[in-house]
Amino acid sequence: MAEQKHYGMVIDTQYCVGCQTCTVSCKISNEVPGNAHWNHLESLDGDVLYQSTGKFPRPTLAFRPLLCNHCEDPACVNNCPSGAMHKDPETGIVSVNQDVCIACGYCSWVCPYGAPSMNDVDHVMSKCTFCAERVAEGAEPYCVAACPANARVFGDLNDPESAPSKLMQERHAEPYLPEAGTRPSVYYV
């Protein structure tokens, strides 16, 4: 019997240029309605996005793209009162069943990454799905395929020969907020 997949992503913040192509591609391609966003950026250099820090001749400007971490022990799933948040045991992808969601927003409150977002058009929660339908067909998530800097690497973390597994080993990738205890599937270098 084949081992179950555990999809994950490694994001190289040294390559991310902050262009937000990932954010736009995700929003348009997944038809994310209203004000909901499944991807966004934060500055690694200061409190203001797109404002460099440091002094000439060495100013710095760095970004961390944020999305659902598809955690191994997801707080959103463990605390969803309606059972709408669930994790696919075959892939490790965390999703929301919008037909069951009661839009209480508790998943967003307990998520240390703030990933679930209110779909203000349909009044239910929504979040990154790692483009599960595309992945099932062998394609990459839209954010990975669209990144002009190739900062995102996606694949099966259970496969030691996959691109993200190799990158994690070579570059010592680490999760964001490991102290949250959710064992995220998105890593950063």
JSON list of C-alpha atoms in Angstrom, two decimals:
[
{"chain": "A", "resi": 1, "resn": "MET", "atom": "CA", "xyz": [0.00, 0.00, 0.00]},
{"chain": "A", "resi": 2, "resn": "ALA", "atom": "CA", "xyz": [1.33, 3.43, -0.97]},
{"chain": "A", "resi": 3, "resn": "GLU", "atom": "CA", "xyz": [2.13, 5.91, 1.78]},
{"chain": "A", "resi": 4, "resn": "GLN", "atom": "CA", "xyz": [-0.32, 8.79, 2.12]},
{"chain": "A", "resi": 5, "resn": "LYS", "atom": "CA", "xyz": [0.73, 12.11, 0.71]},
{"chain": "A", "resi": 6, "resn": "HIS", "atom": "CA", "xyz": [1.40, 15.09, 2.91]},
{"chain": "A", "resi": 7, "resn": "TYR", "atom": "CA", "xyz": [1.40, 18.17, 0.73]},
{"chain": "A", "resi": 8, "resn": "GLY", "atom": "CA", "xyz": [3.39, 21.16, 1.82]},
{"chain": "A", "resi": 9, "resn": "MET", "atom": "CA", "xyz": [5.32, 24.17, 0.61]},
{"chain": "A", "resi": 10, "resn": "VAL", "atom": "CA", "xyz": [8.67, 25.81, 1.13]},
{"chain": "A", "resi": 11, "resn": "ILE", "atom": "CA", "xyz": [8.89, 29.56, 0.54]},
{"chain": "A", "resi": 12, "resn": "ASP", "atom": "CA", "xyz": [12.30, 31.10, 0.03]},
{"chain": "A", "resi": 13, "resn": "THR", "atom": "CA", "xyz": [12.04, 34.63, 1.40]},
{"chain": "A", "resi": 14, "resn": "GLN", "atom": "CA", "xyz": [15.36, 35.53, -0.25]},
{"chain": "A", "resi": 15, "resn": "TYR", "atom": "CA", "xyz": [13.67, 35.15, -3.64]},
{"chain": "A", "resi": 16, "resn": "CYS", "atom": "CA", "xyz": [10.31, 36.75, -2.79]},
{"chain": "A", "resi": 17, "resn": "VAL", "atom": "CA", "xyz": [10.26, 40.25, -4.26]},
{"chain": "A", "resi": 18, "resn": "GLY", "atom": "CA", "xyz": [6.92, 41.25, -2.77]},
{"chain": "A", "resi": 19, "resn": "CYS", "atom": "CA", "xyz": [5.16, 41.58, -6.13]},
{"chain": "A", "resi": 20, "resn": "GLN", "atom": "CA", "xyz": [1.99, 39.91, -4.80]},
{"chain": "A", "resi": 21, "resn": "THR", "atom": "CA", "xyz": [1.54, 37.89, -7.99]},
{"chain": "A", "resi": 22, "resn": "CYS", "atom": "CA", "xyz": [0.73, 34.95, -5.68]},
{"chain": "A", "resi": 23, "resn": "THR", "atom": "CA", "xyz": [-2.03, 36.94, -3.99]},
{"chain": "A", "resi": 24, "resn": "VAL", "atom": "CA", "xyz": [-3.58, 38.16, -7.24]},
{"chain": "A", "resi": 25, "resn": "SER", "atom": "CA", "xyz": [-3.26, 34.79, -8.98]},
{"chain": "A", "resi": 26, "resn": "CYS", "atom": "CA", "xyz": [-4.93, 33.03, -6.05]},
{"chain": "A", "resi": 27, "resn": "LYS", "atom": "CA", "xyz": [-7.76, 35.55, -5.79]},
{"chain": "A", "resi": 28, "resn": "ILE", "atom": "CA", "xyz": [-8.54, 35.56, -9.52]},
{"chain": "A", "resi": 29, "resn": "SER", "atom": "CA", "xyz": [-7.95, 31.89, -10.32]},
{"chain": "A", "resi": 30, "resn": "ASN", "atom": "CA", "xyz": [-9.88, 30.59, -7.31]},
{"chain": "A", "resi": 31, "resn": "GLU", "atom": "CA", "xyz": [-12.56, 33.27, -7.73]},
{"chain": "A", "resi": 32, "resn": "VAL", "atom": "CA", "xyz": [-12.18, 34.29, -4.08]},
{"chain": "A", "resi": 33, "resn": "PRO", "atom": "CA", "xyz": [-15.12, 36.65, -3.54]},
{"chain": "A", "resi": 34, "resn": "GLY", "atom": "CA", "xyz": [-15.37, 40.02, -1.88]},
{"chain": "A", "resi": 35, "resn": "ASN", "atom": "CA", "xyz": [-12.70, 41.13, 0.55]},
{"chain": "A", "resi": 36, "resn": "ALA", "atom": "CA", "xyz": [-11.46, 37.62, 1.37]},
{"chain": "A", "resi": 37, "resn": "HIS", "atom": "CA", "xyz": [-7.82, 36.86, 0.61]},
{"chain": "A", "resi": 38, "resn": "TRP", "atom": "CA", "xyz": [-6.17, 33.45, 0.91]},
{"chain": "A", "resi": 39, "resn": "ASN", "atom": "CA", "xyz": [-2.63, 34.84, 0.50]},
{"chain": "A", "resi": 40, "resn": "HIS", "atom": "CA", "xyz": [-1.01, 38.02, 1.75]},
{"chain": "A", "resi": 41, "resn": "LEU", "atom": "CA", "xyz": [2.41, 39.45, 2.52]},
{"chain": "A", "resi": 42, "resn": "GLU", "atom": "CA", "xyz": [4.05, 40.75, 5.62]},
{"chain": "A", "resi": 43, "resn": "SER", "atom": "CA", "xyz": [7.24, 42.76, 5.87]},
{"chain": "A", "resi": 44, "resn": "LEU", "atom": "CA", "xyz": [10.27, 41.10, 7.42]},
{"chain": "A", "resi": 45, "resn": "ASP", "atom": "CA", "xyz": [12.01, 44.46, 7.77]},
{"chain": "A", "resi": 46, "resn": "GLY", "atom": "CA", "xyz": [9.62, 46.67, 9.64]},
{"chain": "A", "resi": 47, "resn": "ASP", "atom": "CA", "xyz": [6.03, 47.55, 10.33]},
{"chain": "A", "resi": 48, "resn": "VAL", "atom": "CA", "xyz": [5.34, 49.14, 6.95]},
{"chain": "A", "resi": 49, "resn": "LEU", "atom": "CA", "xyz": [5.04, 46.98, 3.84]},
{"chain": "A", "resi": 50, "resn": "TYR", "atom": "CA", "xyz": [7.26, 48.24, 0.98]},
{"chain": "A", "resi": 51, "resn": "GLN", "atom": "CA", "xyz": [9.24, 50.60, 3.21]},
{"chain": "A", "resi": 52, "resn": "SER", "atom": "CA", "xyz": [12.89, 49.62, 3.34]},
{"chain": "A", "resi": 53, "resn": "THR", "atom": "CA", "xyz": [14.93, 49.66, 6.49]},
{"chain": "A", "resi": 54, "resn": "GLY", "atom": "CA", "xyz": [18.63, 50.17, 6.95]},
{"chain": "A", "resi": 55, "resn": "LYS", "atom": "CA", "xyz": [20.74, 52.93, 5.51]},
{"chain": "A", "resi": 56, "resn": "PHE", "atom": "CA", "xyz": [22.40, 53.47, 2.18]},
{"chain": "A", "resi": 57, "resn": "PRO", "atom": "CA", "xyz": [24.35, 51.66, 0.84]},
{"chain": "A", "resi": 58, "resn": "ARG", "atom": "CA", "xyz": [22.70, 48.63, 2.53]},
{"chain": "A", "resi": 59, "resn": "PRO", "atom": "CA", "xyz": [18.95, 49.16, 2.71]},
{"chain": "A", "resi": 60, "resn": "THR", "atom": "CA", "xyz": [16.87, 46.02, 3.16]},
{"chain": "A", "resi": 61, "resn": "LEU", "atom": "CA", "xyz": [13.43, 45.06, 1.96]},
{"chain": "A", "resi": 62, "resn": "ALA", "atom": "CA", "xyz": [12.16, 41.53, 2.57]},
{"chain": "A", "resi": 63, "resn": "PHE", "atom": "CA", "xyz": [8.78, 39.82, 2.64]},
{"chain": "A", "resi": 64, "resn": "ARG", "atom": "CA", "xyz": [7.10, 36.72, 4.00]},
{"chain": "A", "resi": 65, "resn": "PRO", "atom": "CA", "xyz": [4.12, 35.44, 2.00]},
{"chain": "A", "resi": 66, "resn": "LEU", "atom": "CA", "xyz": [1.47, 34.03, 4.32]},
{"chain": "A", "resi": 67, "resn": "LEU", "atom": "CA", "xyz": [-1.24, 31.48, 3.59]},
{"chain": "A", "resi": 68, "resn": "CYS", "atom": "CA", "xyz": [-2.95, 28.56, 5.29]},
{"chain": "A", "resi": 69, "resn": "ASN", "atom": "CA", "xyz": [-0.25, 26.30, 6.70]},
{"chain": "A", "resi": 70, "resn": "HIS", "atom": "CA", "xyz": [-2.32, 23.09, 6.28]},
{"chain": "A", "resi": 71, "resn": "CYS", "atom": "CA", "xyz": [-1.15, 22.04, 9.72]},
{"chain": "A", "resi": 72, "resn": "GLU", "atom": "CA", "xyz": [-0.77, 18.46, 10.85]},
{"chain": "A", "resi": 73, "resn": "ASP", "atom": "CA", "xyz": [-2.65, 19.40, 14.04]},
{"chain": "A", "resi": 74, "resn": "PRO", "atom": "CA", "xyz": [-4.84, 22.28, 12.79]},
{"chain": "A", "resi": 75, "resn": "ALA", "atom": "CA", "xyz": [-6.38, 24.52, 15.46]},
{"chain": "A", "resi": 76, "resn": "CYS", "atom": "CA", "xyz": [-9.16, 25.49, 13.03]},
{"chain": "A", "resi": 77, "resn": "VAL", "atom": "CA", "xyz": [-10.25, 21.86, 12.62]},
{"chain": "A", "resi": 78, "resn": "ASN", "atom": "CA", "xyz": [-9.87, 21.02, 16.31]},
{"chain": "A", "resi": 79, "resn": "ASN", "atom": "CA", "xyz": [-12.02, 23.98, 17.37]},
{"chain": "A", "resi": 80, "resn": "CYS", "atom": "CA", "xyz": [-14.64, 24.30, 14.60]},
{"chain": "A", "resi": 81, "resn": "PRO", "atom": "CA", "xyz": [-18.03, 23.96, 16.33]},
{"chain": "A", "resi": 82, "resn": "SER", "atom": "CA", "xyz": [-19.87, 22.85, 13.17]},
{"chain": "A", "resi": 83, "resn": "GLY", "atom": "CA", "xyz": [-17.27, 20.45, 11.78]},
{"chain": "A", "resi": 84, "resn": "ALA", "atom": "CA", "xyz": [-16.98, 22.54, 8.62]},
{"chain": "A", "resi": 85, "resn": "MET", "atom": "CA", "xyz": [-13.19, 22.72, 8.93]},
{"chain": "A", "resi": 86, "resn": "HIS", "atom": "CA", "xyz": [-11.70, 19.36, 8.08]},
{"chain": "A", "resi": 87, "resn": "LYS", "atom": "CA", "xyz": [-8.45, 17.75, 7.03]},
{"chain": "A", "resi": 88, "resn": "ASP", "atom": "CA", "xyz": [-8.17, 15.32, 4.14]},
{"chain": "A", "resi": 89, "resn": "PRO", "atom": "CA", "xyz": [-6.41, 12.23, 5.51]},
{"chain": "A", "resi": 90, "resn": "GLU", "atom": "CA", "xyz": [-5.17, 11.33, 2.00]},
{"chain": "A", "resi": 91, "resn": "THR", "atom": "CA", "xyz": [-3.37, 14.62, 1.29]},
{"chain": "A", "resi": 92, "resn": "GLY", "atom": "CA", "xyz": [-3.10, 16.57, 4.54]},
{"chain": "A", "resi": 93, "resn": "ILE", "atom": "CA", "xyz": [-4.97, 19.49, 2.93]},
{"chain": "A", "resi": 94, "resn": "VAL", "atom": "CA", "xyz": [-7.19, 21.43, 5.34]},
{"chain": "A", "resi": 95, "resn": "SER", "atom": "CA", "xyz": [-10.46, 22.69, 3.86]},
{"chain": "A", "resi": 96, "resn": "VAL", "atom": "CA", "xyz": [-13.75, 24.26, 4.87]},
{"chain": "A", "resi": 97, "resn": "ASN", "atom": "CA", "xyz": [-17.10, 22.77, 3.88]},
{"chain": "A", "resi": 98, "resn": "GLN", "atom": "CA", "xyz": [-19.01, 25.97, 3.22]},
{"chain": "A", "resi": 99, "resn": "ASP", "atom": "CA", "xyz": [-22.34, 24.11, 3.24]},
{"chain": "A", "resi": 100, "resn": "VAL", "atom": "CA", "xyz": [-21.75, 23.24, 6.91]},
{"chain": "A", "resi": 101, "resn": "CYS", "atom": "CA", "xyz": [-20.01, 26.48, 7.98]},
{"chain": "A", "resi": 102, "resn": "ILE", "atom": "CA", "xyz": [-22.04, 28.67, 10.37]},
{"chain": "A", "resi": 103, "resn": "ALA", "atom": "CA", "xyz": [-19.74, 31.70, 9.83]},
{"chain": "A", "resi": 104, "resn": "CYS", "atom": "CA", "xyz": [-18.94, 32.08, 13.52]},
{"chain": "A", "resi": 105, "resn": "GLY", "atom": "CA", "xyz": [-15.34, 32.99, 12.67]},
{"chain": "A", "resi": 106, "resn": "TYR", "atom": "CA", "xyz": [-13.91, 30.89, 15.48]},
{"chain": "A", "resi": 107, "resn": "CYS", "atom": "CA", "xyz": [-11.53, 29.13, 13.08]},
{"chain": "A", "resi": 108, "resn": "SER", "atom": "CA", "xyz": [-9.91, 32.45, 12.25]},
{"chain": "A", "resi": 109, "resn": "TRP", "atom": "CA", "xyz": [-9.62, 33.41, 15.92]},
{"chain": "A", "resi": 110, "resn": "VAL", "atom": "CA", "xyz": [-7.85, 30.18, 16.91]},
{"chain": "A", "resi": 111, "resn": "CYS", "atom": "CA", "xyz": [-5.61, 29.93, 13.83]},
{"chain": "A", "resi": 112, "resn": "PRO", "atom": "CA", "xyz": [-2.17, 31.29, 14.79]},
{"chain": "A", "resi": 113, "resn": "TYR", "atom": "CA", "xyz": [-1.67, 32.30, 11.14]},
{"chain": "A", "resi": 114, "resn": "GLY", "atom": "CA", "xyz": [-5.05, 34.03, 10.70]},
{"chain": "A", "resi": 115, "resn": "ALA", "atom": "CA", "xyz": [-5.61, 31.97, 7.56]},
{"chain": "A", "resi": 116, "resn": "PRO", "atom": "CA", "xyz": [-9.39, 31.47, 7.44]},
{"chain": "A", "resi": 117, "resn": "SER", "atom": "CA", "xyz": [-11.03, 34.53, 5.94]},
{"chain": "A", "resi": 118, "resn": "MET", "atom": "CA", "xyz": [-14.68, 35.58, 5.97]},
{"chain": "A", "resi": 119, "resn": "ASN", "atom": "CA", "xyz": [-16.28, 35.32, 2.55]},
{"chain": "A", "resi": 120, "resn": "ASP", "atom": "CA", "xyz": [-18.32, 38.49, 2.93]},
{"chain": "A", "resi": 121, "resn": "VAL", "atom": "CA", "xyz": [-20.40, 37.71, -0.15]},
{"chain": "A", "resi": 122, "resn": "ASP", "atom": "CA", "xyz": [-21.69, 34.27, 0.88]},
{"chain": "A", "resi": 123, "resn": "HIS", "atom": "CA", "xyz": [-21.18, 34.87, 4.64]},
{"chain": "A", "resi": 124, "resn": "VAL", "atom": "CA", "xyz": [-19.12, 31.74, 5.27]},
{"chain": "A", "resi": 125, "resn": "MET", "atom": "CA", "xyz": [-15.46, 31.17, 6.04]},
{"chain": "A", "resi": 126, "resn": "SER", "atom": "CA", "xyz": [-13.01, 30.46, 3.21]},
{"chain": "A", "resi": 127, "resn": "LYS", "atom": "CA", "xyz": [-9.31, 29.69, 3.04]},
{"chain": "A", "resi": 128, "resn": "CYS", "atom": "CA", "xyz": [-6.44, 28.44, 0.93]},
{"chain": "A", "resi": 129, "resn": "THR", "atom": "CA", "xyz": [-7.04, 24.94, -0.38]},
{"chain": "A", "resi": 130, "resn": "PHE", "atom": "CA", "xyz": [-3.54, 24.41, -1.84]},
{"chain": "A", "resi": 131, "resn": "CYS", "atom": "CA", "xyz": [-5.64, 24.36, -5.07]},
{"chain": "A", "resi": 132, "resn": "ALA", "atom": "CA", "xyz": [-6.61, 20.77, -4.24]},
{"chain": "A", "resi": 133, "resn": "GLU", "atom": "CA", "xyz": [-8.40, 20.24, -7.58]},
{"chain": "A", "resi": 134, "resn": "ARG", "atom": "CA", "xyz": [-5.31, 21.30, -9.54]},
{"chain": "A", "resi": 135, "resn": "VAL", "atom": "CA", "xyz": [-3.02, 19.23, -7.34]},
{"chain": "A", "resi": 136, "resn": "ALA", "atom": "CA", "xyz": [-5.25, 16.16, -7.86]},
{"chain": "A", "resi": 137, "resn": "GLU", "atom": "CA", "xyz": [-4.69, 16.64, -11.61]},
{"chain": "A", "resi": 138, "resn": "GLY", "atom": "CA", "xyz": [-0.90, 16.87, -11.14]},
{"chain": "A", "resi": 139, "resn": "ALA", "atom": "CA", "xyz": [-0.64, 20.66, -11.44]},
{"chain": "A", "resi": 140, "resn": "GLU", "atom": "CA", "xyz": [0.88, 23.09, -8.93]},
{"chain": "A", "resi": 141, "resn": "PRO", "atom": "CA", "xyz": [-1.20, 25.50, -6.86]},
{"chain": "A", "resi": 142, "resn": "TYR", "atom": "CA", "xyz": [-1.82, 28.78, -8.68]},
{"chain": "A", "resi": 143, "resn": "CYS", "atom": "CA", "xyz": [0.43, 30.76, -6.32]},
{"chain": "A", "resi": 144, "resn": "VAL", "atom": "CA", "xyz": [3.37, 28.45, -7.03]},
{"chain": "A", "resi": 145, "resn": "ALA", "atom": "CA", "xyz": [2.83, 28.40, -10.80]},
{"chain": "A", "resi": 146, "resn": "ALA", "atom": "CA", "xyz": [2.46, 32.19, -10.96]},
{"chain": "A", "resi": 147, "resn": "CYS", "atom": "CA", "xyz": [5.45, 33.22, -8.81]},
{"chain": "A", "resi": 148, "resn": "PRO", "atom": "CA", "xyz": [7.88, 35.00, -11.17]},
{"chain": "A", "resi": 149, "resn": "ALA", "atom": "CA", "xyz": [10.75, 34.61, -8.68]},
{"chain": "A", "resi": 150, "resn": "ASN", "atom": "CA", "xyz": [10.18, 30.87, -8.14]},
{"chain": "A", "resi": 151, "resn": "ALA", "atom": "CA", "xyz": [10.12, 31.54, -4.40]},
{"chain": "A", "resi": 152, "resn": "ARG", "atom": "CA", "xyz": [7.52, 28.82, -3.74]},
{"chain": "A", "resi": 153, "resn": "VAL", "atom": "CA", "xyz": [8.18, 25.09, -3.99]},
{"chain": "A", "resi": 154, "resn": "PHE", "atom": "CA", "xyz": [5.27, 22.65, -3.55]},
{"chain": "A", "resi": 155, "resn": "GLY", "atom": "CA", "xyz": [5.08, 18.89, -3.24]},
{"chain": "A", "resi": 156, "resn": "ASP", "atom": "CA", "xyz": [4.71, 15.81, -1.07]},
{"chain": "A", "resi": 157, "resn": "LEU", "atom": "CA", "xyz": [6.61, 16.24, 2.19]},
{"chain": "A", "resi": 158, "resn": "ASN", "atom": "CA", "xyz": [6.39, 12.46, 2.79]},
{"chain": "A", "resi": 159, "resn": "ASP", "atom": "CA", "xyz": [8.55, 11.92, -0.33]},
{"chain": "A", "resi": 160, "resn": "PRO", "atom": "CA", "xyz": [12.19, 12.55, 0.63]},
{"chain": "A", "resi": 161, "resn": "GLU", "atom": "CA", "xyz": [12.99, 13.04, -3.07]},
{"chain": "A", "resi": 162, "resn": "SER", "atom": "CA", "xyz": [10.38, 15.77, -3.63]},
{"chain": "A", "resi": 163, "resn": "ALA", "atom": "CA", "xyz": [11.58, 19.30, -4.32]},
{"chain": "A", "resi": 164, "resn": "PRO", "atom": "CA", "xyz": [10.27, 20.77, -1.05]},
{"chain": "A", "resi": 165, "resn": "SER", "atom": "CA", "xyz": [11.72, 17.91, 1.03]},
{"chain": "A", "resi": 166, "resn": "LYS", "atom": "CA", "xyz": [15.13, 18.39, -0.55]},
{"chain": "A", "resi": 167, "resn": "LEU", "atom": "CA", "xyz": [14.97, 22.16, -0.09]},
{"chain": "A", "resi": 168, "resn": "MET", "atom": "CA", "xyz": [13.99, 21.72, 3.56]},
{"chain": "A", "resi": 169, "resn": "GLN", "atom": "CA", "xyz": [17.09, 19.59, 4.13]},
{"chain": "A", "resi": 170, "resn": "GLU", "atom": "CA", "xyz": [19.51, 21.67, 2.05]},
{"chain": "A", "resi": 171, "resn": "ARG", "atom": "CA", "xyz": [18.45, 25.07, 3.35]},
{"chain": "A", "resi": 172, "resn": "HIS", "atom": "CA", "xyz": [17.24, 24.14, 6.85]},
{"chain": "A", "resi": 173, "resn": "ALA", "atom": "CA", "xyz": [13.72, 25.43, 6.28]},
{"chain": "A", "resi": 174, "resn": "GLU", "atom": "CA", "xyz": [11.66, 26.16, 9.37]},
{"chain": "A", "resi": 175, "resn": "PRO", "atom": "CA", "xyz": [7.96, 26.72, 9.96]},
{"chain": "A", "resi": 176, "resn": "TYR", "atom": "CA", "xyz": [6.56, 30.11, 10.92]},
{"chain": "A", "resi": 177, "resn": "LEU", "atom": "CA", "xyz": [5.44, 30.22, 14.57]},
{"chain": "A", "resi": 178, "resn": "PRO", "atom": "CA", "xyz": [6.47, 26.66, 15.49]},
{"chain": "A", "resi": 179, "resn": "GLU", "atom": "CA", "xyz": [5.64, 27.49, 19.10]},
{"chain": "A", "resi": 180, "resn": "ALA", "atom": "CA", "xyz": [1.94, 27.44, 18.14]},
{"chain": "A", "resi": 181, "resn": "GLY", "atom": "CA", "xyz": [2.15, 23.63, 18.25]},
{"chain": "A", "resi": 182, "resn": "THR", "atom": "CA", "xyz": [0.10, 23.04, 15.10]},
{"chain": "A", "resi": 183, "resn": "ARG", "atom": "CA", "xyz": [2.95, 21.45, 13.11]},
{"chain": "A", "resi": 184, "resn": "PRO", "atom": "CA", "xyz": [2.52, 23.54, 9.94]},
{"chain": "A", "resi": 185, "resn": "SER", "atom": "CA", "xyz": [3.18, 22.22, 6.43]},
{"chain": "A", "resi": 186, "resn": "VAL", "atom": "CA", "xyz": [4.50, 25.53, 5.08]},
{"chain": "A", "resi": 187, "resn": "TYR", "atom": "CA", "xyz": [8.18, 26.22, 5.73]},
{"chain": "A", "resi": 188, "resn": "TYR", "atom": "CA", "xyz": [10.41, 29.23, 5.14]},
{"chain": "A", "resi": 189, "resn": "VAL", "atom": "CA", "xyz": [14.08, 29.71, 4.28]}
]
